[in-house]
Amino acid sequence: MNNKKLLILGGYGNTGRLIARLLLQETNAELILAGRSITKAEDLVRQLNGDFEGNRVTGIHSDASDAESLKQAFHGVDLVLVASSTAIYAECVAVAALEVGIDYMDIQYSTEKTSLLKSMTSEIEKSGRCFITDGGFHPGLPAALVHYVAQHYDKLEKALVGSVIKVNWAGLSVTESTAYEFMSELADYESLVYKKGKWQKARFQGMLDFITMDFGRGFGRQYAVPMFLEEMRSIPETYPSLSETGFYVGGFNWFVDWLVFPLAAILLKLFPRRAAKPTTRLMSWGLKTFSKPPYGTLLRVESAGTKDGRPITKDVTLYHEDGYMFTAIPVVACLLQYLDGSIRKPGFWTQANIVEPNRLMDDMERMGVDVTSQGQ
Ligand SMILES: NC(=O)c1ccc[n+]([C@@H]2O[C@H](COP(=O)([O-])OP(=O)(O)OC[C@H]3O[C@@H](n4cnc5c(N)ncnc54)[C@H](OP(=O)(O)O)[C@@H]3O)[C@@H](O)[C@H]2O)c1
């Protein structure tokens, strides 16, 4: 059987290059690294073909805003993995994938992108393609963690998922388009929590409805605010006994959380174009200047319910010291299930809801994620 061929858009970016390495390590897939700089693509192609056997990597120029360049690049490919900061071009990429007849996966956090792809569900189904959105850490893992703990209960009553992302931003090079995409989404996300049987809007972008969670590992108890992720929408339908669930995102540092994001949210609403550059620069400066150790990325679920008529709890914490690795690992763990055909099916799915959670957890642990569970 021929090896599957995957094209990674943004294949030489911070996340894309780690995904490429892990795919070469974990699978026999052939890879095409794509982006707007063929020089950067080819530099990494040389490195990877030197590090892994079989000359399985090639590079290509492709621009997510240019339908023709995408269609040319997609010929002969099985799946495009969108690891570029190009959520605004999601329609262009998705339409090109459907026209050429290939599968699709992306890793961006963008409410607009996800609802646009959702609106294409019937075209995706008709064409028999498999589209997986919201891959990565968050989005990507919170709902999968709920599925993982739910197996321990007869009745799952509560499942709160929280994250901490503490990165040494001063040591990172992030492109302006990525920084802008990141800031605009974090300054204006939907803030919903599921309480008393319905999704409810949190107050003042969640800042008045924060929770605290003890993440351990030197991070201790941290505050986190509600952030709605599409993958969480179906959780209460899947587990009707749930009375409380939601995803809560931890802070970056006091300056960015309490000053930059609220200010950026207002300025971007009033002056979407003019405020883009200055607010992005202010956020980048705030992240680099005020982020302090310890660094690391964690995701934790705290759950409660009953089993055999007895109340029980189960808490699971996932940790990786490197936030980019912790984004790449779940993507590759999901692709392992896609590549062997066990989860590939026509339609539009989120990573967190299409994966088999036990294998996901085992594969992530093998690739370096630290998994700890506690329960009573
Ligand atoms: N789900 C999660 O947990 C998670 C976590 C981290 C990041 N992300 C998302 O992952 C994406 C990448 O983040 P990153 O930090 O890896 O970014 P990055 O290091 O800045 O890399 C971005 C990549 O996208 C490429 N790119 C940008 N515009 C393009 C275009 N028009 N056409 C083709 N390629 C283009 C860049 O190459 P050129 O500029 O040379 O074209 C580069 O290779 C972002 O959307 C980010 O929000 C998700």
Short mmCIF file of C-alpha atoms and ligand atoms in Angstrom, two decimals:
data_model
loop_
_atom_site.label_atom_id
_atom_site.label_comp_id
_atom_site.label_asym_id
_atom_site.label_seq_id
_atom_site.Cartn_x
_atom_site.Cartn_y
_atom_site.Cartn_z
CA MET A 1 0.00 0.00 0.00
CA ASN A 2 1.22 3.51 -0.82
CA ASN A 3 2.18 5.76 2.07
CA LYS A 4 -0.32 8.53 2.82
CA LYS A 5 0.77 12.01 1.73
CA LEU A 6 0.11 14.95 4.07
CA LEU A 7 0.66 18.60 3.18
CA ILE A 8 1.36 20.86 6.17
CA LEU A 9 0.44 24.47 5.46
CA GLY A 10 2.69 26.47 7.80
CA GLY A 11 4.98 23.39 7.82
CA TYR A 12 8.06 25.36 8.88
CA GLY A 13 6.28 27.47 11.57
CA ASN A 14 6.79 26.87 15.30
CA THR A 15 4.00 24.27 15.53
CA GLY A 16 4.17 22.96 11.97
CA ARG A 17 7.83 21.92 12.25
CA LEU A 18 7.19 19.94 15.46
CA ILE A 19 4.18 18.21 13.89
CA ALA A 20 6.36 17.31 10.89
CA ARG A 21 9.07 15.82 13.11
CA LEU A 22 6.60 13.79 15.16
CA LEU A 23 4.84 12.50 12.03
CA LEU A 24 8.16 11.30 10.62
CA GLN A 25 8.96 9.65 13.95
CA GLU A 26 5.55 8.02 14.47
CA THR A 27 4.29 7.16 10.96
CA ASN A 28 5.47 6.24 7.46
CA ALA A 29 3.57 9.19 5.91
CA GLU A 30 5.17 11.37 3.25
CA LEU A 31 5.12 15.09 3.98
CA ILE A 32 5.02 18.29 1.96
CA LEU A 33 5.94 21.43 3.89
CA ALA A 34 4.16 24.48 2.47
CA GLY A 35 4.19 28.22 3.10
CA ARG A 36 4.97 31.47 1.35
CA SER A 37 8.76 31.02 1.63
CA ILE A 38 10.15 28.16 -0.43
CA THR A 39 13.62 28.90 1.04
CA LYS A 40 12.43 28.32 4.61
CA ALA A 41 10.52 25.21 3.50
CA GLU A 42 13.55 23.75 1.73
CA ASP A 43 15.91 24.48 4.65
CA LEU A 44 13.71 22.41 6.93
CA VAL A 45 13.19 19.70 4.27
CA ARG A 46 16.99 19.21 4.14
CA GLN A 47 17.21 18.95 7.94
CA LEU A 48 14.34 16.48 8.24
CA ASN A 49 15.48 14.26 5.36
CA GLY A 50 18.89 14.20 7.07
CA ASP A 51 17.38 13.23 10.43
CA PHE A 52 14.85 10.62 9.20
CA GLU A 53 15.27 7.80 6.68
CA GLY A 54 13.46 7.51 3.34
CA ASN A 55 13.56 11.05 1.85
CA ARG A 56 9.92 11.44 2.79
CA VAL A 57 9.78 15.25 2.90
CA THR A 58 9.50 17.83 0.12
CA GLY A 59 8.76 21.57 0.13
CA ILE A 60 6.41 23.71 -1.94
CA HIS A 61 5.41 27.35 -2.18
CA SER A 62 1.74 27.85 -1.32
CA ASP A 63 -0.25 30.83 -0.11
CA ALA A 64 -3.44 30.24 1.90
CA SER A 65 -5.03 33.35 0.37
CA ASP A 66 -4.49 32.11 -3.21
CA ALA A 67 -6.92 29.40 -4.37
CA GLU A 68 -4.90 28.44 -7.46
CA SER A 69 -1.64 27.97 -5.54
CA LEU A 70 -3.51 25.80 -3.00
CA LYS A 71 -5.16 23.64 -5.66
CA GLN A 72 -1.84 23.03 -7.41
CA ALA A 73 -0.21 22.08 -4.12
CA PHE A 74 -3.09 19.74 -3.12
CA HIS A 75 -2.84 17.41 -6.14
CA GLY A 76 -1.81 13.91 -5.10
CA VAL A 77 -2.21 14.75 -1.40
CA ASP A 78 -4.48 12.80 1.02
CA LEU A 79 -4.91 15.48 3.72
CA VAL A 80 -4.00 19.13 4.24
CA LEU A 81 -3.04 20.00 7.79
CA VAL A 82 -3.50 23.73 8.31
CA ALA A 83 -0.87 24.73 10.87
CA SER A 84 -0.56 28.29 9.53
CA SER A 85 -1.96 31.41 11.18
CA THR A 86 -4.47 31.75 8.35
CA ALA A 87 -7.90 31.41 9.99
CA ILE A 88 -9.10 34.36 7.87
CA TYR A 89 -8.47 32.28 4.72
CA ALA A 90 -10.22 29.16 6.06
CA GLU A 91 -12.89 29.30 3.35
CA CYS A 92 -10.29 29.50 0.56
CA VAL A 93 -8.40 26.49 1.96
CA ALA A 94 -11.52 24.42 2.66
CA VAL A 95 -13.04 25.07 -0.79
CA ALA A 96 -9.74 24.19 -2.50
CA ALA A 97 -9.57 20.95 -0.47
CA LEU A 98 -13.12 20.02 -1.54
CA GLU A 99 -12.48 20.92 -5.19
CA VAL A 100 -9.34 18.80 -5.38
CA GLY A 101 -10.96 16.07 -3.24
CA ILE A 102 -8.70 15.79 -0.18
CA ASP A 103 -9.29 15.57 3.58
CA TYR A 104 -8.65 18.52 5.92
CA MET A 105 -7.50 19.20 9.48
CA ASP A 106 -6.70 22.53 11.17
CA ILE A 107 -5.34 23.73 14.52
CA GLN A 108 -6.39 27.36 14.79
CA TYR A 109 -8.52 28.78 17.57
CA SER A 110 -11.00 30.95 15.71
CA THR A 111 -14.73 31.13 16.37
CA GLU A 112 -15.33 32.52 12.88
CA LYS A 113 -13.34 29.77 11.17
CA THR A 114 -15.16 27.03 13.07
CA SER A 115 -18.62 28.42 12.31
CA LEU A 116 -17.72 28.91 8.65
CA LEU A 117 -16.60 25.28 8.32
CA LYS A 118 -19.68 24.15 10.21
CA SER A 119 -21.82 25.93 7.61
CA MET A 120 -20.11 23.78 4.93
CA THR A 121 -21.05 20.49 6.66
CA SER A 122 -23.46 19.23 3.98
CA GLU A 123 -20.97 19.93 1.13
CA ILE A 124 -18.28 18.11 3.10
CA GLU A 125 -20.55 15.12 3.73
CA LYS A 126 -21.72 14.97 0.09
CA SER A 127 -18.14 14.95 -1.15
CA GLY A 128 -17.27 12.09 1.23
CA ARG A 129 -14.36 14.05 2.75
CA CYS A 130 -13.28 13.99 6.38
CA PHE A 131 -12.78 17.47 7.87
CA ILE A 132 -11.35 17.71 11.40
CA THR A 133 -11.22 21.17 12.94
CA ASP A 134 -9.87 22.61 16.20
CA GLY A 135 -6.87 20.30 16.52
CA GLY A 136 -4.15 20.85 19.11
CA PHE A 137 -4.15 21.59 22.84
CA HIS A 138 -6.96 24.09 23.24
CA PRO A 139 -8.93 23.81 21.20
CA GLY A 140 -8.36 20.09 20.80
CA LEU A 141 -8.16 18.41 24.20
CA PRO A 142 -10.70 19.79 26.73
CA ALA A 143 -13.75 17.83 25.47
CA ALA A 144 -11.57 14.73 24.92
CA LEU A 145 -10.57 14.92 28.60
CA VAL A 146 -14.24 14.98 29.58
CA HIS A 147 -14.88 11.86 27.45
CA TYR A 148 -11.84 10.24 29.08
CA VAL A 149 -13.09 10.72 32.67
CA ALA A 150 -16.76 10.08 31.80
CA GLN A 151 -16.05 6.33 31.37
CA HIS A 152 -15.47 6.05 35.12
CA TYR A 153 -19.00 7.11 36.04
CA ASP A 154 -22.53 5.78 35.79
CA LYS A 155 -23.63 9.40 36.16
CA LEU A 156 -21.22 12.25 35.41
CA GLU A 157 -22.48 15.35 37.21
CA LYS A 158 -19.67 17.89 36.96
CA ALA A 159 -16.64 18.25 34.68
CA LEU A 160 -14.64 21.47 34.68
CA VAL A 161 -11.56 21.74 32.47
CA GLY A 162 -8.90 24.39 33.09
CA SER A 163 -5.62 25.30 31.43
CA VAL A 164 -2.41 27.09 32.30
CA ILE A 165 -0.07 28.25 29.55
CA LYS A 166 3.11 29.85 30.89
CA VAL A 167 5.58 30.40 28.10
CA ASN A 168 8.93 32.17 28.03
CA TRP A 169 7.75 34.47 25.24
CA ALA A 170 11.02 36.45 25.29
CA GLY A 171 12.78 33.41 23.84
CA LEU A 172 10.30 32.89 20.98
CA SER A 173 9.95 34.30 17.50
CA VAL A 174 6.28 34.58 16.55
CA THR A 175 5.23 36.16 13.24
CA GLU A 176 3.05 39.28 13.28
CA SER A 177 0.10 37.49 11.61
CA THR A 178 0.19 34.75 14.27
CA ALA A 179 0.42 37.30 17.11
CA TYR A 180 -2.51 39.26 15.69
CA GLU A 181 -4.66 36.16 15.19
CA PHE A 182 -3.91 35.07 18.75
CA MET A 183 -4.61 38.46 20.30
CA SER A 184 -7.80 39.23 18.38
CA GLU A 185 -9.32 35.86 19.29
CA LEU A 186 -8.32 36.11 22.96
CA ALA A 187 -9.62 39.66 23.17
CA ASP A 188 -13.03 38.65 21.83
CA TYR A 189 -13.90 35.03 22.55
CA GLU A 190 -17.33 33.71 23.44
CA SER A 191 -17.59 33.29 27.17
CA LEU A 192 -20.13 30.58 28.04
CA VAL A 193 -20.47 28.14 30.92
CA TYR A 194 -22.91 25.27 31.31
CA LYS A 195 -24.79 25.61 34.60
CA LYS A 196 -28.18 24.35 35.80
CA GLY A 197 -28.92 22.61 32.51
CA LYS A 198 -28.06 25.37 30.00
CA TRP A 199 -25.20 27.29 28.43
CA GLN A 200 -25.09 30.72 30.06
CA LYS A 201 -23.20 33.85 29.11
CA ALA A 202 -20.51 34.71 31.63
CA ARG A 203 -20.33 38.26 32.92
CA PHE A 204 -17.80 40.81 31.59
CA GLN A 205 -15.99 38.38 29.28
CA GLY A 206 -15.91 35.84 32.11
CA MET A 207 -13.83 38.01 34.41
CA LEU A 208 -16.59 37.99 37.03
CA ASP A 209 -17.19 34.23 36.67
CA PHE A 210 -13.65 32.95 37.08
CA ILE A 211 -12.79 29.77 38.95
CA THR A 212 -9.59 28.75 40.67
CA MET A 213 -7.91 25.39 40.17
CA ASP A 214 -4.90 23.85 41.86
CA PHE A 215 -2.59 22.83 39.00
CA GLY A 216 0.32 21.77 41.24
CA ARG A 217 3.84 21.52 39.74
CA GLY A 218 4.91 24.90 41.12
CA PHE A 219 1.92 26.67 39.53
CA GLY A 220 -0.36 26.05 42.50
CA ARG A 221 -3.83 27.53 42.60
CA GLN A 222 -4.49 29.78 39.59
CA TYR A 223 -7.53 31.68 38.35
CA ALA A 224 -9.09 30.78 35.01
CA VAL A 225 -11.95 32.41 33.08
CA PRO A 226 -14.63 30.67 30.98
CA MET A 227 -13.85 30.35 27.27
CA PHE A 228 -16.36 28.61 25.04
CA LEU A 229 -14.93 26.00 22.69
CA GLU A 230 -17.07 24.48 19.95
CA GLU A 231 -15.95 21.00 21.00
CA MET A 232 -17.68 21.50 24.39
CA ARG A 233 -21.10 22.27 22.85
CA SER A 234 -22.20 18.64 22.51
CA ILE A 235 -20.85 17.52 25.90
CA PRO A 236 -24.11 18.10 27.88
CA GLU A 237 -26.09 16.24 25.17
CA THR A 238 -23.67 13.32 25.34
CA TYR A 239 -23.82 13.23 29.17
CA PRO A 240 -27.33 14.44 30.11
CA SER A 241 -26.64 13.84 33.83
CA LEU A 242 -24.15 16.77 33.77
CA SER A 243 -25.28 19.85 35.63
CA GLU A 244 -22.03 21.83 35.31
CA THR A 245 -19.29 21.86 32.67
CA GLY A 246 -17.09 24.28 30.76
CA PHE A 247 -13.59 25.16 29.72
CA TYR A 248 -11.65 27.79 31.67
CA VAL A 249 -8.48 29.38 30.38
CA GLY A 250 -5.73 30.46 32.77
CA GLY A 251 -4.01 33.81 32.62
CA PHE A 252 -0.72 34.74 30.94
CA ASN A 253 0.41 37.47 33.34
CA TRP A 254 -1.34 40.29 35.25
CA PHE A 255 -0.46 42.99 32.71
CA VAL A 256 -1.75 41.12 29.64
CA ASP A 257 -4.81 39.58 31.37
CA TRP A 258 -6.18 42.60 33.20
CA LEU A 259 -4.96 45.50 31.03
CA VAL A 260 -4.09 44.48 27.46
CA PHE A 261 -6.98 42.11 26.66
CA PRO A 262 -9.80 44.32 28.04
CA LEU A 263 -8.29 47.40 26.32
CA ALA A 264 -7.73 45.50 23.05
CA ALA A 265 -11.31 44.15 23.11
CA ILE A 266 -12.68 47.71 23.26
CA LEU A 267 -10.25 49.23 20.73
CA LEU A 268 -10.69 46.39 18.22
CA LYS A 269 -14.47 46.79 18.36
CA LEU A 270 -14.27 50.56 17.80
CA PHE A 271 -11.38 50.65 15.28
CA PRO A 272 -10.86 47.13 13.92
CA ARG A 273 -8.23 48.13 11.33
CA ARG A 274 -6.38 50.97 13.05
CA ALA A 275 -6.12 49.21 16.40
CA ALA A 276 -4.77 45.91 14.97
CA LYS A 277 -1.06 46.76 14.91
CA PRO A 278 -0.71 48.79 18.14
CA THR A 279 -2.71 46.30 20.23
CA THR A 280 -0.76 43.33 18.81
CA ARG A 281 2.53 45.10 19.62
CA LEU A 282 1.34 45.94 23.13
CA MET A 283 0.35 42.31 23.72
CA SER A 284 3.70 40.99 22.38
CA TRP A 285 5.57 43.45 24.62
CA GLY A 286 3.41 42.55 27.65
CA LEU A 287 3.95 38.82 27.11
CA LYS A 288 7.71 39.22 26.72
CA THR A 289 8.15 41.68 29.59
CA PHE A 290 5.87 40.33 32.33
CA SER A 291 5.89 36.53 31.82
CA LYS A 292 7.93 34.92 34.59
CA PRO A 293 8.94 31.31 35.42
CA PRO A 294 7.89 28.63 36.19
CA TYR A 295 7.07 27.86 32.56
CA GLY A 296 4.94 24.95 31.37
CA THR A 297 1.58 24.03 29.87
CA LEU A 298 -1.12 22.15 31.78
CA LEU A 299 -4.64 20.98 31.23
CA ARG A 300 -6.69 19.66 34.12
CA VAL A 301 -10.16 18.18 34.43
CA GLU A 302 -11.91 18.06 37.79
CA SER A 303 -14.96 15.81 37.69
CA ALA A 304 -17.55 14.37 40.05
CA GLY A 305 -20.51 12.01 39.81
CA THR A 306 -21.64 8.58 40.94
CA LYS A 307 -20.63 4.95 40.30
CA ASP A 308 -22.61 1.97 41.65
CA GLY A 309 -24.68 4.42 43.67
CA ARG A 310 -21.61 5.93 45.41
CA PRO A 311 -20.30 9.49 44.92
CA ILE A 312 -16.84 9.51 43.29
CA THR A 313 -14.42 12.08 41.85
CA LYS A 314 -11.72 11.87 39.20
CA ASP A 315 -9.18 14.56 38.37
CA VAL A 316 -6.66 14.23 35.55
CA THR A 317 -3.78 16.61 34.82
CA LEU A 318 -1.81 16.68 31.57
CA TYR A 319 1.52 18.51 31.52
CA HIS A 320 4.27 19.31 29.05
CA GLU A 321 7.05 21.82 29.63
CA ASP A 322 6.84 23.08 26.03
CA GLY A 323 3.53 24.59 24.85
CA TYR A 324 4.33 24.05 21.16
CA MET A 325 5.11 20.37 21.73
CA PHE A 326 1.87 20.14 23.70
CA THR A 327 0.07 21.46 20.61
CA ALA A 328 1.84 19.15 18.15
CA ILE A 329 1.49 15.94 20.20
CA PRO A 330 -2.36 15.78 20.27
CA VAL A 331 -2.50 16.62 16.55
CA VAL A 332 -0.20 13.70 15.75
CA ALA A 333 -2.02 11.42 18.21
CA CYS A 334 -5.26 12.22 16.36
CA LEU A 335 -3.60 11.70 12.97
CA LEU A 336 -2.40 8.23 14.08
CA GLN A 337 -6.06 7.27 14.43
CA TYR A 338 -6.94 8.98 11.13
CA LEU A 339 -4.08 7.37 9.19
CA ASP A 340 -4.94 3.80 10.21
CA GLY A 341 -8.55 4.48 9.17
CA SER A 342 -10.07 3.88 12.61
CA ILE A 343 -11.66 7.34 12.90
CA ARG A 344 -11.75 8.52 9.28
CA LYS A 345 -15.34 9.12 8.24
CA PRO A 346 -17.06 11.63 5.96
CA GLY A 347 -18.27 14.79 7.68
CA PHE A 348 -17.18 17.73 9.83
CA TRP A 349 -15.72 16.90 13.25
CA THR A 350 -13.74 18.43 16.05
CA GLN A 351 -10.51 16.67 17.08
CA ALA A 352 -11.71 16.34 20.68
CA ASN A 353 -14.91 14.55 19.69
CA ILE A 354 -13.66 12.30 16.87
CA VAL A 355 -10.70 10.72 18.72
CA GLU A 356 -10.87 7.57 20.82
CA PRO A 357 -9.83 9.04 24.19
CA ASN A 358 -7.98 6.06 25.75
CA ARG A 359 -5.67 5.59 22.77
CA LEU A 360 -5.24 9.37 22.52
CA MET A 361 -4.08 9.48 26.13
CA ASP A 362 -1.71 6.50 25.73
CA ASP A 363 -0.19 7.91 22.54
CA MET A 364 0.24 11.38 24.05
CA GLU A 365 1.94 9.88 27.11
CA ARG A 366 4.32 7.88 24.88
CA MET A 367 5.16 11.10 22.98
CA GLY A 368 6.07 12.94 26.18
CA VAL A 369 2.92 14.31 27.86
CA ASP A 370 2.89 13.68 31.59
CA VAL A 371 -0.51 12.26 32.68
CA THR A 372 -1.48 12.11 36.37
CA SER A 373 -4.82 10.93 37.74
CA GLN A 374 -6.36 11.17 41.19
CA GLY A 375 -9.72 9.88 42.29
CA GLN A 376 -11.83 8.80 45.22
N1 LIG B 1 -4.91 24.54 18.98
C1 LIG B 1 -3.89 24.89 19.71
O1 LIG B 1 -3.71 24.41 20.83
C2 LIG B 1 -2.86 25.87 19.18
C3 LIG B 1 -1.70 26.14 19.92
C4 LIG B 1 -0.72 26.98 19.36
C5 LIG B 1 -0.95 27.57 18.11
N2 LIG B 1 -2.13 27.31 17.45
C6 LIG B 1 -2.38 27.94 16.14
O2 LIG B 1 -1.47 27.41 15.19
C7 LIG B 1 -1.22 28.36 14.16
C8 LIG B 1 0.30 28.47 13.95
O3 LIG B 1 0.89 28.99 15.12
P1 LIG B 1 2.49 29.09 15.24
O4 LIG B 1 2.76 29.66 16.57
O5 LIG B 1 3.11 27.81 14.83
O6 LIG B 1 2.79 30.21 14.14
P2 LIG B 1 4.16 30.65 13.44
O7 LIG B 1 5.34 30.02 14.09
O8 LIG B 1 4.11 32.13 13.29
O9 LIG B 1 4.00 29.99 11.98
C9 LIG B 1 3.00 30.39 11.12
C10 LIG B 1 3.21 29.64 9.81
O10 LIG B 1 2.12 29.98 8.95
C11 LIG B 1 2.67 30.34 7.68
N3 LIG B 1 1.78 31.27 7.01
C12 LIG B 1 1.36 32.49 7.44
N4 LIG B 1 0.57 33.07 6.51
C13 LIG B 1 0.48 32.18 5.47
C14 LIG B 1 -0.19 32.19 4.24
N5 LIG B 1 -0.92 33.24 3.83
N6 LIG B 1 -0.08 31.11 3.44
C15 LIG B 1 0.65 30.04 3.81
N7 LIG B 1 1.31 29.97 4.97
C16 LIG B 1 1.23 31.03 5.80
C17 LIG B 1 4.01 30.96 8.02
O11 LIG B 1 4.89 30.94 6.92
P3 LIG B 1 5.05 32.25 5.94
O12 LIG B 1 4.71 33.48 6.75
O13 LIG B 1 6.47 32.17 5.48
O14 LIG B 1 4.07 32.00 4.82
C18 LIG B 1 4.49 30.00 9.10
O15 LIG B 1 5.05 28.84 8.55
C19 LIG B 1 -1.87 29.66 14.64
O16 LIG B 1 -3.10 29.82 13.98
C20 LIG B 1 -2.11 29.43 16.12
O17 LIG B 1 -3.21 30.15 16.62
C21 LIG B 1 -3.07 26.48 17.95
#
